[in-house]
Coordinates of C-alpha atoms in Angstrom, one line a residue:
M1 CA -32.0 34.5 -11.2
A2 CA -34.7 31.8 -11.1
V3 CA -34.5 27.9 -11.2
K4 CA -34.1 26.7 -14.8
D5 CA -36.4 23.9 -15.9
D6 CA -33.8 21.7 -17.5
L7 CA -31.2 21.6 -14.7
R8 CA -31.1 18.6 -12.6
T9 CA -30.5 18.5 -8.9
P10 CA -26.7 18.1 -8.2
I11 CA -26.0 14.8 -6.5
V12 CA -23.7 15.2 -3.4
C13 CA -22.0 12.2 -2.0
V14 CA -21.0 12.2 1.6
M15 CA -17.7 10.3 2.3
G16 CA -15.2 9.8 5.2
H17 CA -14.3 7.6 8.2
V18 CA -17.0 5.6 9.9
D19 CA -17.5 7.5 13.2
H20 CA -16.7 11.0 12.0
G21 CA -20.4 12.1 11.7
K22 CA -21.6 11.5 8.1
T23 CA -25.2 10.5 9.0
S24 CA -25.4 13.0 11.9
L25 CA -24.6 15.8 9.3
L26 CA -27.4 14.5 7.0
D27 CA -29.7 14.2 10.0
N28 CA -29.0 17.8 10.8
I29 CA -29.8 18.9 7.3
R30 CA -33.1 16.9 7.2
G31 CA -33.9 17.1 11.0
S32 CA -34.5 13.3 11.4
A33 CA -32.7 10.7 13.5
V34 CA -31.7 7.8 11.3
V35 CA -28.4 7.4 13.2
S36 CA -30.1 5.6 16.1
G37 CA -31.2 2.7 13.8
E38 CA -28.0 2.0 12.1
A39 CA -25.3 -0.6 12.8
G40 CA -22.8 0.9 15.2
A41 CA -24.1 4.3 13.9
I42 CA -22.6 3.4 10.5
T43 CA -24.6 3.8 7.4
Q44 CA -24.1 0.7 5.5
H45 CA -26.6 1.5 2.7
I46 CA -27.1 4.2 0.1
G47 CA -29.8 6.4 1.0
A48 CA -30.9 9.7 -0.8
T49 CA -32.2 12.9 0.6
E50 CA -33.6 15.6 -1.5
V51 CA -33.2 19.1 -0.1
P52 CA -35.1 21.7 -2.1
I53 CA -33.6 25.1 -2.7
G54 CA -36.3 26.6 -0.4
S55 CA -35.2 24.4 2.6
I56 CA -31.6 25.4 2.1
V57 CA -32.4 29.1 2.1
D58 CA -34.5 28.7 5.2
K59 CA -31.5 26.9 6.9
C60 CA -29.1 29.7 5.7
G61 CA -31.5 32.3 7.3
N62 CA -31.4 34.6 4.1
P63 CA -34.5 34.6 1.8
G64 CA -32.6 36.8 -0.6
L65 CA -30.5 33.9 -1.5
L66 CA -33.5 32.3 -3.5
D67 CA -32.8 34.6 -6.5
Q68 CA -29.0 33.9 -6.8
F69 CA -29.2 30.3 -7.4
V70 CA -30.3 28.3 -10.5
V71 CA -30.2 24.9 -9.1
P72 CA -33.4 23.3 -7.8
G73 CA -31.8 22.1 -4.6
L74 CA -29.4 19.3 -3.5
L75 CA -29.7 15.5 -3.5
F76 CA -27.4 14.0 -0.8
I77 CA -26.4 10.3 -1.0
D78 CA -25.4 8.9 2.2
T79 CA -23.2 6.0 1.2
P80 CA -21.4 3.1 3.1
G81 CA -18.3 5.1 3.1
H82 CA -16.9 5.7 -0.3
H83 CA -17.9 2.3 -1.6
A84 CA -21.0 3.3 -3.3
F85 CA -19.2 6.3 -4.9
T86 CA -16.6 4.0 -6.6
T87 CA -19.1 1.2 -7.5
L88 CA -21.7 3.6 -9.0
R89 CA -19.1 5.5 -10.9
S90 CA -17.2 2.5 -12.3
R91 CA -20.4 1.4 -14.2
G92 CA -20.4 4.4 -16.4
G93 CA -22.8 6.4 -14.3
A94 CA -21.0 9.3 -12.4
L95 CA -23.3 9.3 -9.8
A96 CA -21.9 12.1 -7.6
D97 CA -21.5 15.6 -9.0
L98 CA -19.9 16.9 -5.6
A99 CA -18.6 15.4 -2.6
I100 CA -18.2 16.3 1.1
V101 CA -15.2 14.6 2.9
I102 CA -16.1 14.6 6.6
V103 CA -13.3 14.6 9.3
D104 CA -13.4 14.8 13.0
I105 CA -11.6 18.1 13.8
N106 CA -10.3 16.4 17.2
E107 CA -9.1 13.0 15.6
G108 CA -7.8 14.1 12.3
F109 CA -7.4 11.9 9.1
K110 CA -8.1 8.2 9.4
P111 CA -7.2 5.6 6.7
Q112 CA -10.9 6.0 5.2
T113 CA -10.5 9.7 5.0
I114 CA -7.2 9.3 3.1
E115 CA -8.9 6.7 0.9
S116 CA -11.8 9.0 0.1
L117 CA -9.4 11.8 -1.0
H118 CA -7.5 9.5 -3.4
I119 CA -10.8 8.3 -4.9
L120 CA -11.9 11.9 -5.5
K121 CA -8.5 12.9 -6.9
Q122 CA -8.9 9.9 -9.4
H123 CA -12.2 10.9 -10.6
K124 CA -11.6 14.6 -10.5
T125 CA -14.8 15.3 -8.5
P126 CA -15.1 18.8 -6.9
F127 CA -15.3 18.5 -3.2
V128 CA -15.2 20.4 0.2
V129 CA -13.8 19.1 3.5
V130 CA -16.0 19.4 6.6
A131 CA -14.2 19.6 9.9
N132 CA -16.8 18.2 12.2
K133 CA -17.3 18.1 16.0
I134 CA -16.2 21.5 16.8
D135 CA -18.6 21.4 19.8
K136 CA -16.3 18.8 21.4
I137 CA -13.4 21.2 21.7
H138 CA -12.8 21.9 25.3
G139 CA -14.5 25.0 26.5
W140 CA -16.7 25.5 23.3
N141 CA -19.8 27.6 23.8
P142 CA -22.3 26.3 21.4
Q143 CA -24.3 28.7 19.2
K144 CA -27.2 26.5 17.8
D145 CA -27.4 26.7 14.0
S146 CA -25.3 29.8 13.5
P147 CA -22.9 30.3 10.7
F148 CA -19.3 29.5 11.7
M149 CA -17.8 32.8 12.0
A150 CA -20.7 34.3 14.1
S151 CA -20.2 31.3 16.5
Y152 CA -16.1 31.5 16.3
N153 CA -16.4 35.2 17.3
K154 CA -18.3 34.4 20.5
Q155 CA -15.6 31.9 21.7
S156 CA -12.9 32.7 24.3
E157 CA -9.3 33.3 23.1
H158 CA -8.0 29.9 24.2
V159 CA -10.9 28.1 22.5
R160 CA -10.2 29.9 19.2
T161 CA -6.5 29.1 19.4
S162 CA -7.4 25.5 20.2
L163 CA -9.5 25.3 17.1
D164 CA -7.1 27.0 15.0
N165 CA -4.2 24.6 15.8
R166 CA -6.5 21.5 15.0
F167 CA -7.8 23.3 11.8
Y168 CA -4.3 23.9 10.5
E169 CA -3.2 20.3 11.2
I170 CA -6.1 19.3 8.8
I171 CA -4.9 21.8 6.3
G172 CA -1.3 20.4 6.7
E173 CA -2.7 16.8 6.1
L174 CA -4.4 17.9 3.0
Y175 CA -1.2 19.5 1.7
N176 CA 0.6 16.2 2.4
H177 CA -2.0 14.5 0.1
G178 CA -1.4 17.0 -2.7
F179 CA -4.3 19.4 -2.0
S180 CA -4.1 23.1 -1.5
S181 CA -6.6 24.2 1.1
D182 CA -7.8 26.9 3.4
R183 CA -10.8 27.9 5.5
Y184 CA -13.8 28.3 3.1
D185 CA -14.2 32.0 3.7
R186 CA -10.6 32.6 2.5
V187 CA -10.8 30.6 -0.6
A188 CA -11.2 32.9 -3.8
D189 CA -10.9 30.0 -6.4
F190 CA -12.6 26.7 -5.3
Q191 CA -11.3 25.2 -8.5
H192 CA -7.6 25.3 -7.2
N193 CA -8.1 25.4 -3.3
I194 CA -10.2 23.0 -1.4
G195 CA -12.6 24.9 1.0
V196 CA -12.6 23.5 4.6
I197 CA -15.6 24.2 6.7
P198 CA -15.6 23.8 10.5
I199 CA -19.1 22.6 11.6
S200 CA -20.9 20.8 14.4
A201 CA -23.5 18.2 13.1
I202 CA -25.0 18.2 16.5
T203 CA -25.4 21.9 17.1
G204 CA -25.8 22.9 13.5
E205 CA -23.0 25.5 13.6
G206 CA -21.4 26.1 10.2
I207 CA -24.1 24.1 8.5
P208 CA -25.5 27.3 6.7
D209 CA -22.0 27.8 5.4
L210 CA -21.6 24.3 4.1
L211 CA -25.0 24.5 2.2
M212 CA -23.9 27.9 0.7
V213 CA -20.6 26.5 -0.5
L214 CA -22.1 23.5 -2.0
L215 CA -24.7 25.6 -3.9
G216 CA -22.0 27.9 -5.0
L217 CA -19.9 24.9 -6.3
A218 CA -22.8 23.5 -8.0
Q219 CA -23.5 26.7 -9.7
R220 CA -20.1 27.4 -10.8
F221 CA -18.8 24.0 -11.9
L222 CA -21.8 22.0 -12.7
E223 CA -24.3 24.3 -14.5
S224 CA -23.1 23.0 -17.8
N225 CA -23.2 19.4 -16.6
L226 CA -26.5 19.5 -15.0
H227 CA -28.5 20.1 -18.0
Y228 CA -30.6 16.9 -18.8
D229 CA -32.9 16.1 -21.6
A230 CA -36.1 16.1 -19.8
T231 CA -37.7 14.0 -22.5
G232 CA -34.7 11.6 -22.6
P233 CA -35.2 7.9 -21.3
G234 CA -34.5 7.7 -17.6
V235 CA -31.2 6.1 -16.4
G236 CA -30.5 5.1 -12.7
T237 CA -28.9 2.9 -10.2
V238 CA -30.6 0.5 -7.9
L239 CA -30.1 1.3 -4.2
E240 CA -31.9 -1.5 -2.6
V241 CA -34.4 -4.3 -3.5
K242 CA -37.2 -4.5 -1.0
E243 CA -40.4 -6.4 -0.2
E244 CA -43.2 -3.9 0.6
R245 CA -46.5 -4.9 2.1
G246 CA -49.1 -4.5 -0.7
L247 CA -46.6 -3.9 -3.4
G248 CA -44.5 -7.0 -3.5
T249 CA -40.9 -6.7 -4.5
T250 CA -40.0 -3.0 -5.2
I251 CA -36.6 -1.2 -6.0
D252 CA -35.3 2.0 -4.6
L253 CA -33.3 3.8 -7.1
I254 CA -31.5 7.0 -7.8
L255 CA -32.5 8.4 -11.2
Y256 CA -29.6 10.6 -12.4
D257 CA -30.6 11.3 -16.0
G258 CA -33.7 11.7 -18.0
T259 CA -37.3 10.9 -17.1
L260 CA -39.3 7.8 -15.8
K261 CA -43.0 7.4 -16.0
K262 CA -45.7 4.9 -14.9
G263 CA -46.1 2.3 -17.7
D264 CA -42.5 2.7 -18.9
T265 CA -40.6 -0.4 -20.0
I266 CA -37.5 -0.8 -17.9
V267 CA -34.5 -3.0 -18.0
V268 CA -33.0 -3.8 -14.7
G269 CA -29.5 -5.4 -13.9
S270 CA -29.7 -9.0 -12.6
L271 CA -27.0 -11.7 -12.0
D272 CA -28.9 -13.8 -14.6
E273 CA -30.4 -12.2 -17.7
P274 CA -31.4 -8.5 -17.4
I275 CA -35.0 -8.2 -16.2
Q276 CA -37.4 -6.5 -18.5
T277 CA -40.6 -5.3 -16.9
K278 CA -43.2 -2.5 -16.9
V279 CA -43.4 0.2 -14.2
R280 CA -46.5 -0.4 -12.3
A281 CA -46.1 2.7 -9.9
V282 CA -43.7 5.3 -9.3
L283 CA -43.6 6.3 -5.5
K284 CA -42.1 9.2 -4.0
P285 CA -41.1 9.8 -0.4
R286 CA -42.1 13.2 1.3
V287 CA -39.4 15.7 0.5
L288 CA -36.7 16.0 3.3
S289 CA -37.1 12.3 4.4
E290 CA -34.8 9.4 3.7
I291 CA -35.9 6.8 1.3
N292 CA -34.9 3.7 3.3
V293 CA -36.6 4.8 6.5
E294 CA -39.8 6.3 5.2
D295 CA -42.8 4.1 4.2
K296 CA -45.5 6.8 3.5
F297 CA -45.2 7.2 -0.4
K298 CA -47.2 9.1 -2.8
Q299 CA -47.8 7.9 -6.2
V300 CA -46.6 10.2 -9.0
S301 CA -47.1 9.7 -12.7
K302 CA -43.5 10.7 -13.7
V303 CA -40.3 12.0 -12.2
T304 CA -37.2 13.6 -13.6
A305 CA -33.6 13.4 -12.6
A306 CA -32.0 13.7 -10.1
I307 CA -34.2 12.0 -7.5
G308 CA -34.5 8.9 -5.3
V309 CA -37.6 7.0 -5.9
K310 CA -39.3 3.6 -5.3
I311 CA -40.6 1.5 -8.2
S312 CA -43.3 -1.2 -8.1
A313 CA -43.1 -3.5 -11.1
P314 CA -43.7 -7.4 -11.7
N315 CA -40.7 -9.7 -11.6
L316 CA -38.2 -7.6 -9.8
D317 CA -37.1 -10.5 -7.4
G318 CA -33.7 -11.0 -9.1
A319 CA -32.9 -7.2 -9.3
L320 CA -29.3 -6.5 -8.3
S321 CA -28.6 -3.8 -5.8
G322 CA -26.0 -1.4 -7.4
G323 CA -27.1 -2.5 -10.9
S324 CA -28.4 -0.2 -13.7
V325 CA -32.1 0.6 -14.4
R326 CA -32.8 2.0 -17.9
V327 CA -35.9 3.0 -19.6
A328 CA -36.3 1.4 -23.0
T329 CA -38.6 1.7 -26.0
P330 CA -39.6 -1.0 -28.4
E331 CA -36.8 0.3 -30.9
T332 CA -34.1 0.6 -28.3
L333 CA -35.0 -2.5 -26.2
E334 CA -32.3 -4.9 -27.7
T335 CA -29.6 -2.3 -27.3
V336 CA -30.6 -1.5 -23.7
V337 CA -30.6 -5.2 -22.7
E338 CA -27.1 -5.6 -24.1
E339 CA -25.8 -2.4 -22.4
V340 CA -27.2 -3.6 -19.0
R341 CA -25.9 -7.2 -19.5
S342 CA -22.4 -5.9 -20.3
E343 CA -22.3 -3.7 -17.1
V344 CA -23.2 -6.7 -15.0
E345 CA -20.6 -8.8 -16.6
D346 CA -17.8 -6.2 -16.1
V347 CA -18.7 -6.5 -12.3
Q348 CA -18.3 -10.2 -12.1
I349 CA -15.6 -10.5 -9.4
D350 CA -12.1 -12.3 -10.5
T351 CA -11.8 -15.1 -7.9
D352 CA -8.8 -17.2 -7.0
Q353 CA -8.3 -21.1 -7.5
S354 CA -8.5 -21.5 -3.7
G355 CA -9.7 -19.1 -1.0
I356 CA -12.6 -18.2 1.2
T357 CA -16.3 -17.8 0.3
I358 CA -18.0 -14.5 0.6
K359 CA -21.6 -13.5 0.5
A360 CA -23.1 -9.9 0.6
D361 CA -26.5 -8.3 0.3
T362 CA -25.7 -6.1 -2.8
I363 CA -23.3 -6.2 -5.7
G364 CA -21.9 -2.8 -4.3
S365 CA -21.1 -4.2 -1.0
L366 CA -19.8 -7.5 -2.6
E367 CA -17.4 -5.3 -4.6
A368 CA -16.5 -3.3 -1.6
L369 CA -15.9 -6.3 0.4
V370 CA -13.7 -7.9 -2.5
N371 CA -11.7 -4.7 -2.6
E372 CA -10.9 -4.7 1.0
L373 CA -10.0 -8.4 1.1
K374 CA -7.8 -8.0 -1.9
K375 CA -6.0 -5.2 -0.2
E376 CA -5.3 -7.6 2.8
D377 CA -4.1 -10.3 0.2
I378 CA -7.0 -12.7 1.3
P379 CA -7.8 -15.0 -1.6
I380 CA -11.5 -15.5 -2.5
R381 CA -12.7 -18.6 -4.1
K382 CA -16.3 -17.6 -4.6
A383 CA -18.2 -14.3 -4.3
N384 CA -21.9 -14.0 -4.5
V385 CA -24.9 -11.8 -3.6
G386 CA -27.6 -13.4 -1.3
D387 CA -28.0 -15.2 1.9
I388 CA -25.9 -18.1 3.2
S389 CA -27.6 -21.2 2.0
N390 CA -27.2 -25.1 2.7
R391 CA -25.5 -25.5 -0.6
D392 CA -22.8 -22.9 0.5
I393 CA -22.1 -24.8 3.7
V394 CA -21.8 -28.1 1.7
E395 CA -19.5 -26.8 -0.8
V396 CA -17.2 -25.0 1.9
S397 CA -17.2 -28.1 4.2
A398 CA -15.6 -30.0 1.3
I399 CA -12.5 -27.7 1.2
E400 CA -9.4 -29.3 2.9
D401 CA -7.4 -26.1 3.8
P402 CA -9.0 -25.2 7.2
F403 CA -8.1 -21.4 6.6
H404 CA -10.2 -21.5 3.4
S405 CA -13.0 -23.6 4.9
V406 CA -14.6 -20.3 5.8
I407 CA -17.6 -18.1 4.8
V408 CA -17.6 -14.4 5.3
G409 CA -21.2 -12.9 5.1
F410 CA -21.7 -9.1 4.9
N411 CA -25.3 -7.9 6.0
V412 CA -26.8 -11.2 5.1
N413 CA -28.8 -13.9 6.9
I414 CA -28.0 -17.7 7.4
L415 CA -31.0 -19.7 6.1
P416 CA -32.5 -22.2 8.7
D417 CA -31.4 -25.5 7.0
A418 CA -27.9 -23.9 6.5
K419 CA -27.8 -23.1 10.2
E420 CA -28.6 -26.8 10.9
K421 CA -25.9 -28.0 8.5
L422 CA -23.2 -25.7 9.9
R423 CA -23.5 -27.5 13.3
S424 CA -22.3 -30.7 11.8
T425 CA -19.3 -29.3 9.8
G426 CA -16.0 -27.6 10.6
V427 CA -16.9 -24.5 8.4
K428 CA -16.1 -21.3 10.0
L429 CA -18.6 -18.5 9.7
F430 CA -18.0 -14.7 10.0
M431 CA -21.0 -12.4 9.9
N432 CA -21.2 -8.7 10.4
D433 CA -22.9 -5.5 9.0
V434 CA -19.6 -3.5 9.2
I435 CA -17.0 -4.5 6.4
Y436 CA -13.9 -3.7 8.3
R437 CA -15.0 -5.6 11.5
L438 CA -15.6 -8.6 9.3
I439 CA -11.9 -8.5 7.9
D440 CA -10.5 -7.8 11.4
D441 CA -12.4 -10.8 12.8
Y442 CA -11.1 -13.1 10.1
K443 CA -7.5 -11.8 10.4
D444 CA -7.7 -12.3 14.3
W445 CA -9.0 -15.9 13.8
I446 CA -6.2 -16.7 11.3
K447 CA -3.6 -15.3 13.8
E448 CA -5.0 -17.5 16.5
Q449 CA -5.2 -20.7 14.4
R450 CA -1.6 -20.1 13.2
A451 CA -0.3 -19.6 16.7
L452 CA -2.1 -22.8 17.9
S453 CA -0.7 -25.0 15.0
E454 CA 2.9 -23.4 15.5
K455 CA 2.6 -24.3 19.1
T456 CA 1.6 -27.8 18.4
I457 CA 4.3 -28.3 15.8
S458 CA 7.1 -26.6 17.9
E459 CA 6.3 -28.9 20.6
T460 CA 7.1 -31.9 18.7
I461 CA 10.0 -30.5 16.6
I462 CA 13.7 -30.8 17.8
K463 CA 14.9 -27.3 18.0
P464 CA 18.6 -26.2 17.2
G465 CA 20.8 -26.2 20.2
M466 CA 24.7 -26.3 20.8
F467 CA 26.9 -26.6 24.0
T468 CA 30.4 -27.1 25.1
I469 CA 31.7 -29.4 27.8
M470 CA 33.4 -27.3 30.4
P471 CA 37.0 -28.2 31.5
D472 CA 37.4 -30.1 34.7
C473 CA 33.8 -30.7 34.8
T474 CA 33.7 -34.5 34.2
F475 CA 31.7 -36.1 37.1
R476 CA 31.3 -39.6 35.7
Q477 CA 33.1 -41.1 32.5
S478 CA 30.2 -43.4 31.2
K479 CA 27.1 -45.3 31.6
P480 CA 25.8 -42.6 31.5
A481 CA 28.6 -40.0 31.2
V482 CA 27.9 -37.0 33.6
V483 CA 29.6 -33.6 32.6
G484 CA 29.1 -30.0 33.2
V485 CA 28.0 -28.1 30.1
R486 CA 27.5 -24.4 29.1
I487 CA 24.7 -23.8 26.4
I488 CA 26.2 -21.5 23.7
G489 CA 23.1 -21.3 21.4
G490 CA 19.6 -22.3 21.0
V491 CA 17.9 -24.8 23.4
V492 CA 19.0 -28.3 24.6
K493 CA 16.4 -30.8 25.7
T494 CA 16.3 -34.3 27.4
K495 CA 15.8 -37.4 25.1
V496 CA 17.5 -35.7 22.1
D497 CA 20.4 -37.2 20.3
I498 CA 23.6 -35.2 20.0
T499 CA 26.4 -34.9 17.3
N500 CA 30.0 -33.9 17.4
E501 CA 31.6 -31.5 14.9
D502 CA 31.9 -34.2 12.2
G503 CA 28.2 -34.8 12.2
T504 CA 28.5 -38.2 14.0
V505 CA 25.8 -39.1 16.5
V506 CA 27.6 -39.7 19.8
G507 CA 24.8 -40.3 22.3
T508 CA 21.5 -39.2 23.7
I509 CA 20.8 -36.6 26.5
K510 CA 19.2 -38.5 29.4
G511 CA 18.9 -35.9 32.0
L512 CA 19.7 -32.1 32.9
Q513 CA 20.2 -30.8 36.4
S514 CA 20.5 -26.9 37.2
R515 CA 21.5 -26.2 41.0
G516 CA 20.8 -29.8 42.0
E517 CA 17.2 -29.8 40.4
N518 CA 16.1 -31.8 37.4
V519 CA 15.1 -29.6 34.4
S520 CA 13.6 -30.6 31.0
E521 CA 15.6 -28.1 29.0
A522 CA 18.3 -25.6 29.2
R523 CA 18.8 -22.3 27.1
T524 CA 21.7 -20.2 25.9
G525 CA 24.0 -19.0 28.7
M526 CA 22.9 -21.7 31.2
E527 CA 25.5 -24.0 32.8
V528 CA 24.1 -27.4 33.8
A529 CA 25.0 -31.0 34.7
M530 CA 24.1 -33.3 31.7
S531 CA 24.1 -37.1 31.7
I532 CA 24.6 -38.5 28.3
E533 CA 23.9 -42.1 27.5
G534 CA 26.2 -43.8 25.0
P535 CA 29.6 -42.2 25.0
T536 CA 32.6 -42.2 27.2
V537 CA 34.5 -39.1 28.1
G538 CA 38.0 -39.3 26.7
R539 CA 36.9 -41.6 23.8
Q540 CA 33.8 -40.4 21.9
I541 CA 33.5 -37.1 23.7
H542 CA 36.2 -34.7 25.4
E543 CA 36.2 -31.7 27.6
G544 CA 36.1 -28.5 25.4
D545 CA 34.2 -30.3 22.7
I546 CA 31.3 -28.4 21.0
L547 CA 28.3 -30.6 20.4
H548 CA 24.9 -30.1 18.7
A549 CA 21.4 -31.3 19.0
N550 CA 20.8 -33.7 16.1
I551 CA 17.8 -32.3 14.2
P552 CA 16.3 -34.7 11.7
E553 CA 16.1 -33.6 8.1
R554 CA 12.2 -33.4 8.1
H555 CA 12.4 -31.1 11.2
V556 CA 14.9 -28.9 9.7
K557 CA 12.6 -28.3 6.6
I558 CA 9.7 -27.4 8.9
L559 CA 12.1 -25.0 10.8
E560 CA 13.3 -23.4 7.7
H561 CA 9.9 -23.0 6.1
E562 CA 7.1 -22.7 8.7
L563 CA 8.8 -21.8 12.0
Y564 CA 11.7 -19.7 10.8
D565 CA 10.1 -16.3 12.0
S566 CA 9.5 -17.9 15.6
L567 CA 13.2 -18.6 16.1
S568 CA 15.4 -16.5 18.2
A569 CA 18.7 -15.2 16.9
D570 CA 20.8 -17.6 19.0
E571 CA 18.5 -20.5 17.8
L572 CA 19.2 -19.4 14.2
D573 CA 22.9 -19.3 14.9
A574 CA 22.7 -22.8 16.4
M575 CA 20.8 -24.1 13.3
D576 CA 23.3 -22.3 10.8
A577 CA 26.3 -24.1 12.6
F578 CA 24.5 -27.5 12.5
L579 CA 23.5 -27.2 8.9
E580 CA 27.1 -26.2 7.9
I581 CA 28.2 -29.6 9.4
K582 CA 25.4 -31.6 7.7
R583 CA 25.9 -29.9 4.2
R584 CA 29.6 -30.2 4.2
D585 CA 29.4 -33.5 2.4
N586 CA 25.8 -33.0 0.9
P587 CA 25.0 -29.4 0.0
F588 CA 21.4 -30.3 -0.6
W589 CA 20.8 -31.9 2.7
A590 CA 17.3 -30.8 4.1
K591 CA 16.8 -28.5 1.0

């Protein structure tokens, strides 16, 4: 069976949790080391690696396979998590035909793993699960690049048991998320069962099995979908807009349908009007190398889907990462411009009346950041692609709410004049090239700020407190009265007015003593001596009376609305008792 001319290369998207080995897996397949240059070993940009069928067959070590498959190879897209997958799909281009969900066999499922599964389920994309890092199982004896079963059979019994136990936990997790699965060699029907392939991206064990399963899936499910019209106009998605020495502004793109030639008119998505331009050069990286780390290109006259290429053309400065690229003819130009315009408009992000300002390097990462912030219920006032400018700082510094006078920048720079301006404002800036770290940093800062403001407020607010004058504990009747009291709820402090059960203010606490020492406050359960300015024992106050700290109406509102969660149960009881007295005659007091 030979490769058919009109079949395009299937596009495989690699998804999963940040540290579970997505890039290491692709490195093993392409034999390079991209990992070392990435932020926290996390791939934040979509890259593409074309692996021709010949290389896959070599990796599997079985030349006879060449005749069994019709697909020309596999095109791997290494995405920043699952975001590119959703972004590129939602714009009408189903970019991935197949997916690999990678999970660390020793750590199991993480939130990102689960999120990836939900997305795949939603889009009905065929996928396999890769259980990575089998080489980290205690006592594992690595067999470089060998198929999984060959390696598994060479392990000692306890190592095999250890792997089986972890493996079945993953099968159980998949079941909990609605997927029936088993080890790939036991799956007869990949349409109804998910194949799980144990591998090590570091030693290469299990990788031949993974490539075989992917080719089998591509052949079985996709042959009908992979036919393209080789003469049709090219359609692709921009991965990155780059300045290249000697070429000016270029775009890296994944062409997923049709053909693209030197001299073609293309329409490219932009935040302003779509860009219309002519292709000056189509540049291809060497096969088995990653677009975004390779700068030795060769010029080609035309390319056919699916492929990752670089295009040089005039006026590409405003091109939008994640946006569409479509080839147009004089007859179709108007329609194509309209299609591209509406795609970009669909992506304009809904913003709130008030909230934080966010900047990101591409429309895909901007969407990803917005999605994550919305999940955390963080309001967004403005969301834009590009570096942080002086204008951003000026706009944000005018916002009164300190929690919203914030700029969150993902994978962007701050321009020099903006850096200067920032010093003279109260704007808080968060920058990172890992989305979840940005969000964690912002949430931690909010928590700190809230704690600080609560501390400041609570130091000036009169807290609820109630106490009783103990029998036979009057040490002085008046000027000031000195009595022994037991605190029965909340906290009682000096310099606070006190009321009786009728709500009448009867005096002010002048001092508190515990075991002969002066103290500034007494809490529930304590018995202390209290001096009270104003009343006479036997007239305004009596032994056995229950008295309350008199909380001003304004303070009650703050306690009820801002500090309620920070009050203890006995403070809440003391407040309820005090409010009951105050609201007897006026039900709306402090409401």
